[in-house]
GROMACS .gro file of C-alpha atoms in nm:
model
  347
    1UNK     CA    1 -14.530   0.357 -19.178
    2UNK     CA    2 -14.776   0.183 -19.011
    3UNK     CA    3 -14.984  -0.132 -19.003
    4UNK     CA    4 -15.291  -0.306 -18.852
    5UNK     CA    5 -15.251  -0.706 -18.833
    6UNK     CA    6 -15.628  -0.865 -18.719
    7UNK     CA    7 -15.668  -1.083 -18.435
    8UNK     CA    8 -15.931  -1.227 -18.202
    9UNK     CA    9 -16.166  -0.970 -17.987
   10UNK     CA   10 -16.109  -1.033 -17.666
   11UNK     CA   11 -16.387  -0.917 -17.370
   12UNK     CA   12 -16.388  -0.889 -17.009
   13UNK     CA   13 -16.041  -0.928 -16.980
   14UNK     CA   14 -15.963  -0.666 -16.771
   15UNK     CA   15 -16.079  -0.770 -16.362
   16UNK     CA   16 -15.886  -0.790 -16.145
   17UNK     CA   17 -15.566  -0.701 -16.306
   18UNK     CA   18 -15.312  -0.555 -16.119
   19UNK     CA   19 -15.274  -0.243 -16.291
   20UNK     CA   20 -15.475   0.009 -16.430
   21UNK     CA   21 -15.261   0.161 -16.665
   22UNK     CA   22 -15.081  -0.061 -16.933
   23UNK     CA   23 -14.807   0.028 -17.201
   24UNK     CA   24 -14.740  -0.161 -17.522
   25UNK     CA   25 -14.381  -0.068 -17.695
   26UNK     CA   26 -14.174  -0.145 -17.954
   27UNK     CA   27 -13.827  -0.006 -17.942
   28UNK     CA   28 -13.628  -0.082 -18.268
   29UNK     CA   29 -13.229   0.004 -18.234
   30UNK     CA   30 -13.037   0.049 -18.624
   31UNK     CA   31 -12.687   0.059 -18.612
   32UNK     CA   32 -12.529   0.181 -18.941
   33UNK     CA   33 -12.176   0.093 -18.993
   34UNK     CA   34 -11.936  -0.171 -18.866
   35UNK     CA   35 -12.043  -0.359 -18.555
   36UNK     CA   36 -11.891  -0.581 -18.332
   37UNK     CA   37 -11.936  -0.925 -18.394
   38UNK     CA   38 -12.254  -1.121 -18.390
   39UNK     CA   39 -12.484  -0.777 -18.307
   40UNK     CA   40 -12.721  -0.768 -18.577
   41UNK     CA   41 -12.757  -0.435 -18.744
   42UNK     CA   42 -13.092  -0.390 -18.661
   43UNK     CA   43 -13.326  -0.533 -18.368
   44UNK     CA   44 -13.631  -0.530 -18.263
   45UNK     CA   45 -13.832  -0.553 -17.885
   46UNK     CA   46 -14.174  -0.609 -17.797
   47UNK     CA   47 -14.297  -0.511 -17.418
   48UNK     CA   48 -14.593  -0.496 -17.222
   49UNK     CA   49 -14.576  -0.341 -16.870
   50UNK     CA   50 -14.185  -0.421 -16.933
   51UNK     CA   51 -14.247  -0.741 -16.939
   52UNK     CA   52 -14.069  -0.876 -17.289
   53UNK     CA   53 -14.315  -1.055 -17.553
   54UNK     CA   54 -14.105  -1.085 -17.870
   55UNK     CA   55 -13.738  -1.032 -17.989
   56UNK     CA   56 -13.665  -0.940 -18.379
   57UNK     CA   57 -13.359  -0.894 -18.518
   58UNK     CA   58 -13.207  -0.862 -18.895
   59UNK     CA   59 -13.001  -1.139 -18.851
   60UNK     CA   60 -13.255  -1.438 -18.751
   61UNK     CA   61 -13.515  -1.239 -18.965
   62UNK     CA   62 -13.778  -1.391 -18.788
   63UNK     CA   63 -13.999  -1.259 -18.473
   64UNK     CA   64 -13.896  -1.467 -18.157
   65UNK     CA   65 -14.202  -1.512 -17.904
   66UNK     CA   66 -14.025  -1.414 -17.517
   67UNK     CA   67 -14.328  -1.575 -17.379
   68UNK     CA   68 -14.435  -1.932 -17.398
   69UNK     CA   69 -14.788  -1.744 -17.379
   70UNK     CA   70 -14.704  -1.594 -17.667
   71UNK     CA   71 -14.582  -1.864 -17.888
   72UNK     CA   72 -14.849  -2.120 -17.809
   73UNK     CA   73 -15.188  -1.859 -17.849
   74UNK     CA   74 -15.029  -1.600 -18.165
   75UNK     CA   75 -14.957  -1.831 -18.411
   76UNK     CA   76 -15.248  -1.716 -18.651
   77UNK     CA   77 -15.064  -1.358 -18.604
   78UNK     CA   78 -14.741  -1.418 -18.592
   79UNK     CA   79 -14.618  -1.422 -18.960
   80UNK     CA   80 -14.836  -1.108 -19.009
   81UNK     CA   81 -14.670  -0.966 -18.721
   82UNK     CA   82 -14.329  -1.058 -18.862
   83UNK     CA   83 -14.364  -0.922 -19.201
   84UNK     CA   84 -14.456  -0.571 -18.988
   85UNK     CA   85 -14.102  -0.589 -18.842
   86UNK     CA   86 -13.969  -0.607 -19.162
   87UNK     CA   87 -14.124  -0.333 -19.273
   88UNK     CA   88 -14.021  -0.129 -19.033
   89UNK     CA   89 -13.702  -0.227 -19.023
   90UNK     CA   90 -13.682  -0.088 -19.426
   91UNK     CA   91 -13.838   0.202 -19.313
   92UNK     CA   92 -13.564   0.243 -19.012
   93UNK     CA   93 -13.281   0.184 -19.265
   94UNK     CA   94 -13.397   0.445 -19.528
   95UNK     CA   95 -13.434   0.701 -19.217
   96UNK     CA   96 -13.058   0.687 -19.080
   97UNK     CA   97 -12.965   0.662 -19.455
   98UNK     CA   98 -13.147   1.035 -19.512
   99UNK     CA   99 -12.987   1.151 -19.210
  100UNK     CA  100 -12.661   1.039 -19.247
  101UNK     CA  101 -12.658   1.237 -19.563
  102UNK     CA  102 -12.842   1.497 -19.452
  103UNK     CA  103 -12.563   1.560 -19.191
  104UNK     CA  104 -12.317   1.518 -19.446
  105UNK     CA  105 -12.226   1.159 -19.270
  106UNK     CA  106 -12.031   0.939 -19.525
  107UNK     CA  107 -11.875   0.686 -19.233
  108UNK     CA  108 -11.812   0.579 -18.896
  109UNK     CA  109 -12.070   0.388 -18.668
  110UNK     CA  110 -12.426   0.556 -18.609
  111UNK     CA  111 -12.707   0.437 -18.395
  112UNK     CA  112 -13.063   0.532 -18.453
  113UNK     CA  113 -13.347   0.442 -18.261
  114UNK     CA  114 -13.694   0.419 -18.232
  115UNK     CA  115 -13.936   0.381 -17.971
  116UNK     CA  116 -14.315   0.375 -18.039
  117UNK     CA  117 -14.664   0.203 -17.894
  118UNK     CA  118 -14.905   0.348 -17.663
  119UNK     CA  119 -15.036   0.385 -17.335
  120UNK     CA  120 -15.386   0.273 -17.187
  121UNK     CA  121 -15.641   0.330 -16.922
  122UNK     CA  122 -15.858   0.021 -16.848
  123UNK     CA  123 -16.090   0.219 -16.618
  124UNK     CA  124 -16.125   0.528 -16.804
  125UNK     CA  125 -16.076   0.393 -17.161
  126UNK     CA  126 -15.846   0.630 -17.193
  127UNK     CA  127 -15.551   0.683 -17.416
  128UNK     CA  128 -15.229   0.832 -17.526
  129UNK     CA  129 -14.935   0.725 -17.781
  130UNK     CA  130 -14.551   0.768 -17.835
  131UNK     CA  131 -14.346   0.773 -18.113
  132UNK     CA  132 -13.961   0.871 -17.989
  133UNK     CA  133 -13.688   0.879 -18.227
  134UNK     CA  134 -13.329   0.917 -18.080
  135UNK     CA  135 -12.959   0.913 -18.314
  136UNK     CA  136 -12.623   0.916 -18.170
  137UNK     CA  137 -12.731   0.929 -17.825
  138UNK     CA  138 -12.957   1.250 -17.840
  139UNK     CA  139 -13.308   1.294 -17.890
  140UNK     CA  140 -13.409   1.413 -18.233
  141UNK     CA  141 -13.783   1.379 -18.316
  142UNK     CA  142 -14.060   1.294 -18.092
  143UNK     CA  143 -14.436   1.304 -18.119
  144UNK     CA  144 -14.722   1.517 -17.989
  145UNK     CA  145 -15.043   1.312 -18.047
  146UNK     CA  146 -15.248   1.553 -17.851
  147UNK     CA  147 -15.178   1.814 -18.112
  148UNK     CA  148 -15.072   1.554 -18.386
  149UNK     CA  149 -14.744   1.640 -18.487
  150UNK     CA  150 -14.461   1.588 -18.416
  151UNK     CA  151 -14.174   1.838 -18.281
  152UNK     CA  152 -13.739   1.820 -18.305
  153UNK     CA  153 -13.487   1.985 -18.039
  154UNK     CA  154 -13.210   2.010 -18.285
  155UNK     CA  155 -13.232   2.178 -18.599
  156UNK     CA  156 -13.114   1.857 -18.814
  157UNK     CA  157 -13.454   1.761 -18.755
  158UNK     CA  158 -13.678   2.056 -18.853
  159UNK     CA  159 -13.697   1.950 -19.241
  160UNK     CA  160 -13.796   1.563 -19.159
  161UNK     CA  161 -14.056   1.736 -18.914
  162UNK     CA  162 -14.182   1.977 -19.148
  163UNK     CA  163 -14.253   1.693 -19.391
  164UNK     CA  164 -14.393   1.443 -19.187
  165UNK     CA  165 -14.640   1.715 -19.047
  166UNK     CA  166 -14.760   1.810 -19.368
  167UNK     CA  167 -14.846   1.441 -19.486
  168UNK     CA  168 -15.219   1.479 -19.337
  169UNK     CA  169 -15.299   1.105 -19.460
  170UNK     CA  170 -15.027   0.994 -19.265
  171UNK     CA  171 -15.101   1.161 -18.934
  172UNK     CA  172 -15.453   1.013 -18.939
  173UNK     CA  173 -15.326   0.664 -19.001
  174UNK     CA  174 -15.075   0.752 -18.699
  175UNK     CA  175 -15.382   0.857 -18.442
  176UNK     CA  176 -15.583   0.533 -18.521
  177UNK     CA  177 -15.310   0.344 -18.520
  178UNK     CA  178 -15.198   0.471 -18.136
  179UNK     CA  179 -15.600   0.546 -18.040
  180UNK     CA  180 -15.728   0.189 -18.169
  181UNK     CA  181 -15.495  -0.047 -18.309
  182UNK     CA  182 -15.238  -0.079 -18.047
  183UNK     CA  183 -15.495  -0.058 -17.765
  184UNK     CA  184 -15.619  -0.396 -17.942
  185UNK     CA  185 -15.317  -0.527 -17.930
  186UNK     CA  186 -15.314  -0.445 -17.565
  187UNK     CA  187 -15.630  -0.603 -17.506
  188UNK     CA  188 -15.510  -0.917 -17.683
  189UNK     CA  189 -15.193  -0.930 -17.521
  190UNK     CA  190 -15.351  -0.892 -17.140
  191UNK     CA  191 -15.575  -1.145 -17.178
  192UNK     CA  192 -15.292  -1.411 -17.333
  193UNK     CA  193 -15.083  -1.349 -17.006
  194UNK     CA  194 -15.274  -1.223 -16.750
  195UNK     CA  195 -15.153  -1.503 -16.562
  196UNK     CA  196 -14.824  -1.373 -16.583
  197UNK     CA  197 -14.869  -1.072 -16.569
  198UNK     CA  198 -15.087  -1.046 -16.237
  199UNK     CA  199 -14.816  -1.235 -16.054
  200UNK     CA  200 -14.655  -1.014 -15.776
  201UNK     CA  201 -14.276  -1.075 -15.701
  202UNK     CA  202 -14.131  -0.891 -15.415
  203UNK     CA  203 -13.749  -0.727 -15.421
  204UNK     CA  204 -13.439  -0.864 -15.282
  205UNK     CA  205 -13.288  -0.519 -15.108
  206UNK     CA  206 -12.975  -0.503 -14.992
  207UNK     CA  207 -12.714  -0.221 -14.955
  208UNK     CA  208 -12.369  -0.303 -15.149
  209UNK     CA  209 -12.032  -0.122 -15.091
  210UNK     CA  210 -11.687  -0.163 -15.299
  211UNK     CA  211 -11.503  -0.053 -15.055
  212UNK     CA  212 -11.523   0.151 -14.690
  213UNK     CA  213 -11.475   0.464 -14.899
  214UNK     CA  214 -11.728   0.387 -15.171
  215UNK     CA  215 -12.041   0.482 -15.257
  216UNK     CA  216 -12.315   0.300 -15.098
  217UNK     CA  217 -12.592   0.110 -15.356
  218UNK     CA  218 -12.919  -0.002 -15.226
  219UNK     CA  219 -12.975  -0.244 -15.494
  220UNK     CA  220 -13.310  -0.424 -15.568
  221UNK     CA  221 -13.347  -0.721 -15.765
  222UNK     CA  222 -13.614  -0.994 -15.853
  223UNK     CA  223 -13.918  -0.814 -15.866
  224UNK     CA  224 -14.231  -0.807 -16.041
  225UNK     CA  225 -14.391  -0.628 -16.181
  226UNK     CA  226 -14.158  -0.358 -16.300
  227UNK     CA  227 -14.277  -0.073 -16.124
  228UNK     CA  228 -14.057   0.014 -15.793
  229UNK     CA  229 -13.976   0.327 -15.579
  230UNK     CA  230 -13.664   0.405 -15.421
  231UNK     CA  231 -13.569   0.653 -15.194
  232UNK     CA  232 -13.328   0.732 -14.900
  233UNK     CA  233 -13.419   0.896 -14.578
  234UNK     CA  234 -13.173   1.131 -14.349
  235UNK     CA  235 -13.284   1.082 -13.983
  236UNK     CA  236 -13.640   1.011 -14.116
  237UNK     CA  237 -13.689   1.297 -14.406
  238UNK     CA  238 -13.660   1.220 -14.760
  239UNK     CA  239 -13.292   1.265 -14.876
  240UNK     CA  240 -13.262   1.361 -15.270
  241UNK     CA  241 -12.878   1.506 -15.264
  242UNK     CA  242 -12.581   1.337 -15.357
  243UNK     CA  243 -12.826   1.019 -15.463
  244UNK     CA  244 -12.786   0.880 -15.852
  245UNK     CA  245 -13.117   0.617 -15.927
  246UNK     CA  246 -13.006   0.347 -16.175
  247UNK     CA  247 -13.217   0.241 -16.464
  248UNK     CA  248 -13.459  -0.010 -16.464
  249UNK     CA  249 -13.284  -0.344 -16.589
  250UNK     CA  250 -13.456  -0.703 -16.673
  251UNK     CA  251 -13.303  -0.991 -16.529
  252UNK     CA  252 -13.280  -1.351 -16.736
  253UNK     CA  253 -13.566  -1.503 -16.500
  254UNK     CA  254 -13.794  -1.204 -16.642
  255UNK     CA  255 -13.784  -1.036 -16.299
  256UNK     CA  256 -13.617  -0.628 -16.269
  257UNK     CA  257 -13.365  -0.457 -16.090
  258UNK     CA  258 -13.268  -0.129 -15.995
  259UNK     CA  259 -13.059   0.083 -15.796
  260UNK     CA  260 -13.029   0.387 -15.600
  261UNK     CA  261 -12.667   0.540 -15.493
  262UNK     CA  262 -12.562   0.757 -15.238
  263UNK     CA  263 -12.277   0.929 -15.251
  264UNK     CA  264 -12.142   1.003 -14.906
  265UNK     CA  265 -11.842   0.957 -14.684
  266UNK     CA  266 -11.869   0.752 -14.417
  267UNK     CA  267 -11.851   0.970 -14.118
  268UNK     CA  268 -12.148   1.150 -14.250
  269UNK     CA  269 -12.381   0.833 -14.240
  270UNK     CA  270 -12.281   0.720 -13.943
  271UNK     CA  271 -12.343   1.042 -13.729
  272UNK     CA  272 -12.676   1.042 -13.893
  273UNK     CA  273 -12.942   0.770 -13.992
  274UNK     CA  274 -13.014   0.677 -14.318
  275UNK     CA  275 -13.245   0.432 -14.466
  276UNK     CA  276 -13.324   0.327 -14.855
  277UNK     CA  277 -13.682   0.231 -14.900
  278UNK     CA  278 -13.836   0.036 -15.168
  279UNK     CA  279 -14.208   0.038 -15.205
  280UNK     CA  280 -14.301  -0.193 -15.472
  281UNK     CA  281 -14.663  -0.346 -15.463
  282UNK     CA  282 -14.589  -0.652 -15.272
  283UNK     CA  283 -14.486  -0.416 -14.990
  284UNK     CA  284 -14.216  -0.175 -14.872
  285UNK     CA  285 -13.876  -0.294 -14.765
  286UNK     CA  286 -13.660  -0.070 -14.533
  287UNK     CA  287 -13.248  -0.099 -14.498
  288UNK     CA  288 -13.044   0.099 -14.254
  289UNK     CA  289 -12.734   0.216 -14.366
  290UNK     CA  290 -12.494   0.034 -14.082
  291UNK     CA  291 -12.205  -0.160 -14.082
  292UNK     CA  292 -12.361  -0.444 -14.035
  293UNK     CA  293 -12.589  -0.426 -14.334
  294UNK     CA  294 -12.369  -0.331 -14.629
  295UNK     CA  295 -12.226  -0.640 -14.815
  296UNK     CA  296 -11.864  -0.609 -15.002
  297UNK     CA  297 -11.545  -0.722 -15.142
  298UNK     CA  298 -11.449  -0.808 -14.797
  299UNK     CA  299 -11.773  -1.025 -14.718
  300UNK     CA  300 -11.887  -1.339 -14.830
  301UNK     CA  301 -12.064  -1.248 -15.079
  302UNK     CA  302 -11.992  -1.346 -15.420
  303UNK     CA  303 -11.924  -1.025 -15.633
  304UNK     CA  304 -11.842  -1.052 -16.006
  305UNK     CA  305 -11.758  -0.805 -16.261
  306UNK     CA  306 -11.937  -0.787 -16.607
  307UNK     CA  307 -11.935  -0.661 -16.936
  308UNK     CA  308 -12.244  -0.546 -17.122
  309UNK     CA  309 -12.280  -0.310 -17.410
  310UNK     CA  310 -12.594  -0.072 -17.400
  311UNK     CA  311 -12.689   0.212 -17.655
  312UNK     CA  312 -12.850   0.456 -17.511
  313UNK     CA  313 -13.061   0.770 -17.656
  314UNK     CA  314 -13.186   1.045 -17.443
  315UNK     CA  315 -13.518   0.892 -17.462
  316UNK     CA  316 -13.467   0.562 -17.516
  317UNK     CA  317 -13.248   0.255 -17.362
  318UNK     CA  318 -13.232   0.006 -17.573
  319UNK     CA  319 -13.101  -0.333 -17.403
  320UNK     CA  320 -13.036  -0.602 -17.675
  321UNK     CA  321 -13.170  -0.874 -17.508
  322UNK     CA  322 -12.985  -1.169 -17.663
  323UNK     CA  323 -12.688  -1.031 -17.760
  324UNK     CA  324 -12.575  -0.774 -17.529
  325UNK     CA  325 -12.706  -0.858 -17.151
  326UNK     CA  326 -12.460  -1.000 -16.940
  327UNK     CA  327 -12.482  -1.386 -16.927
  328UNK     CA  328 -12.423  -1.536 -16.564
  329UNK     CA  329 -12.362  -1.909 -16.592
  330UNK     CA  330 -12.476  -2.011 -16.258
  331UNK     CA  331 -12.752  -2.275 -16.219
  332UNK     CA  332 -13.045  -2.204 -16.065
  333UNK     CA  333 -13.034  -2.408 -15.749
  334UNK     CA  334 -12.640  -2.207 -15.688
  335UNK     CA  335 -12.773  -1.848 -15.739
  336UNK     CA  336 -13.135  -1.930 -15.516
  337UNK     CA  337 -12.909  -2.046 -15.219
  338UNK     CA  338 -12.615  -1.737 -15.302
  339UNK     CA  339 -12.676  -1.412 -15.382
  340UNK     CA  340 -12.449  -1.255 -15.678
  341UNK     CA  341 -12.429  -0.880 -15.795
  342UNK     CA  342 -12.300  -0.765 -16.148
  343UNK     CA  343 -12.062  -0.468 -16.041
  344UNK     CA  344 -11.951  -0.244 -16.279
  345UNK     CA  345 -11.677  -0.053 -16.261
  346UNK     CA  346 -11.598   0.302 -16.412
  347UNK     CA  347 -11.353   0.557 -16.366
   0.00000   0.00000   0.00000
C-alpha cells in the first residue's frame, strides 16, 4: 500500500522558513459509477502547507507538476512518483469495489476518498501521520499512528479494520513510511520552493451582504500562506453565536480564501458594534460592521454567481482542481483594478 521513491538529501534547508510546522498530503477522491462529463473517475492532489504541487487524475494518467518549481527540479522523480499514483489508484478502486459489496451496493454513484501524508516539526524533529478514509460523505476509517492502528465509527468498517490491524508487516511499512519517508519528501519539497513558500501575501477583507436582510460575510481573499483567523467581536468581546466559518478555498493565482458569516438582523448590529478580524501573519485586518462598509447587489461592485461541484467527506474536502473549481474569465489587469466575489446561492 505503500511506497518509497529516492531522491536527493537535502540539508540546511530549514532557516528562516516561515513556519515551523509543515504538512505533506495526498488526498485521492474515487468516484464509482456514472459521472458527469469530463470528471475523471479517480484524481489525485499533492499539497504542502496547502499550497498545490501536483494534480493526477485517471483520465490524463500522468502526474501534472502545479509548480513550475516542481516541474523544472523533480524530473529524476517524477515517473517514479507517477507510477505510485497508479498504484494507488488500483488500490483505491479494489477498496470501494469491497465495500460496495460489502454493503450489498450493486449501483448508483459512490464516492470514496482518501486522505493521507504527514505532519512535521522542523524545530523539534518531531512527527505525526494521517491516513483518513471517508465514503459517501461520512467518515469510515481513520488512523491512530500513536497506537498504530487504525479505528472505524460505523460498523461497515470494523471487518476492513480488523484486517488491516492484524497485517503486522503492513503497519510497520505504514510507521516508516509516515515517520521517515514522507518527512523526506517534506524536506525535498521545502527546499525546491522555499521561495514560494516563504512569500507572505496579506488578505483582501471586506464585509459582503445580498441584501439589507441578509446575512453579513466577512470574506477574505488573496492570502498567503494558508493559515488565517477569523473572528467577530460584539462591542469588543469575542462573538461565537449565530457565526458559520467557511472552508478554506484556493484561488487560481494560488492565493486562499475564506469566510466567516454572521447571522443577524440588522437592528441588532446596529445598536451594537461589531467587528470581523482577520489575523493572518502579514498582520491583522479589522472591519466594522456599518453601512458604509458592507458591499452588495445594490453597490458597484461586481457580484457573479457560480457553479462548482465539491465532494465532501466528514474528514476530507476534496476540491478537483481542474475540473470542478469555478473558472472566472477575467484578465488579470480587470480583476486587480475590480474586485469580484463568487456568491453562491442556496435555499
Amino acid at each position: 500500500m505503500y511506497y518509497s521513491v529516492a531522491f536527493p538529501v537535502v540539508l540546511g534547508f530549514c532557516h528562516g522558513m516561515g513556519s515551523v510546522r509543515h504538512t505533506f498530503t495526498i488526498t485521492y477522491t474515487e468516484i464509482n459509477g456514472q459521472t458527469i462529463a469530463r470528471i475523471p473517475e479517480v484524481s489525485a492532489v499533492a499539497t504542502l502547507d496547502g499550497l498545490q504541487i501536483d494534480y493526477y487524475d485517471s483520465v490524463r494518467k500522468k502526474l501534472i507538476p502545479k509548480q513550475d518549481w516542481v516541474a523544472i527540479e523533480s524530473r529524476n522523480i517524477w515517473k517514479d512518483y507517477t507510477e505510485i499514483r497508479e498504484q494507488v489508484r488500483q488500490i483505491n478502486k479494489i477498496n470501494i469495489t469491497v465495500l460496495m459489496q460489502q454493503l450489498n451496493q450493486s449501483h448508483g454513484v459512490h464516492v470514496y476518498q482518501r486522505m493521507y501524508g504527514c505532519v512535521w516539526d522542523y524545530k523539534t524533529n518531531d512527527s505525526d501521520g494521517f491516513d483518513q478514509h471517508g465514503y459517501d460523505g461520512e467518515d469510515f476509517i481513520t488512523l491512530d499512528l500513536k497506537k498504530l492502528r487504525y479505528n472505524s465509527p460505523v460498523p461497515q468498517g470494523i471487518p476492513i479494520v480488523q484486517k488491516w490491524n492484524n497485517d503486522s508487516q503492513q503497519l510497520q511499512l505504514l510507521k516508516q513510511y509516515c515517520e521517515q519517508d514522507r518527512i523526506d519528501w517534506i524536506k525535498y519539497f521545502l527546499e525546491l520552493g522555499k521561495d514560494a513558500l516563504e512569500r507572505k501575501v496579506s488578505p483582501l477583507v471586506s464585509l459582503v451582504q445580498k441584501n439589507s436582510s441578509s446575512p453579513v460575510v466577512c470574506h477574505a481573499t488573496g492570502f498567503y500562506p494558508s493559515e488565517v483567523n477569523i473572528t467577530w467581536l460584539r462591542n469588543g468581546e469575542e462573538h461565537y453565536e449565530d457565526v458559520e466559518l467557511g472552508e478554506l478555498l484556493p484561488n487560481e493565482d494560488r492565493t486562499f480564501q475564506k469566510t466567516s458569516t454572521l447571522s443577524i438582523y440588522p437592528d441588532e448590529w446596529k445598536k451594537h458594534q461589531y467587528v470581523c478580524v482577520v489575523e493572518h501573519k502579514t498582520g491583522t485586518i479589522q472591519k466594522n460592521l456599518t453601512e458604509d462598509e458592507i458591499r452588495s447587489n445594490k453597490s458597484k461592485l461586481i457580484v457573479l454567481t457560480c457553479d462548482w461541484v465539491v465532494f465532501t467527506a466528514a474528514l476530507v474536502t476534496v476540491i478537483l482542481v481542474d475540473y470542478l473549481l469555478y473558472i472566472l474569465h477575467v484578465s488579470p489587469d480587470n480583476w486587480k483594478i475590480n474586485q469580484y466575489f463568487c456568491v453562491e446561492e442556496h435555499k
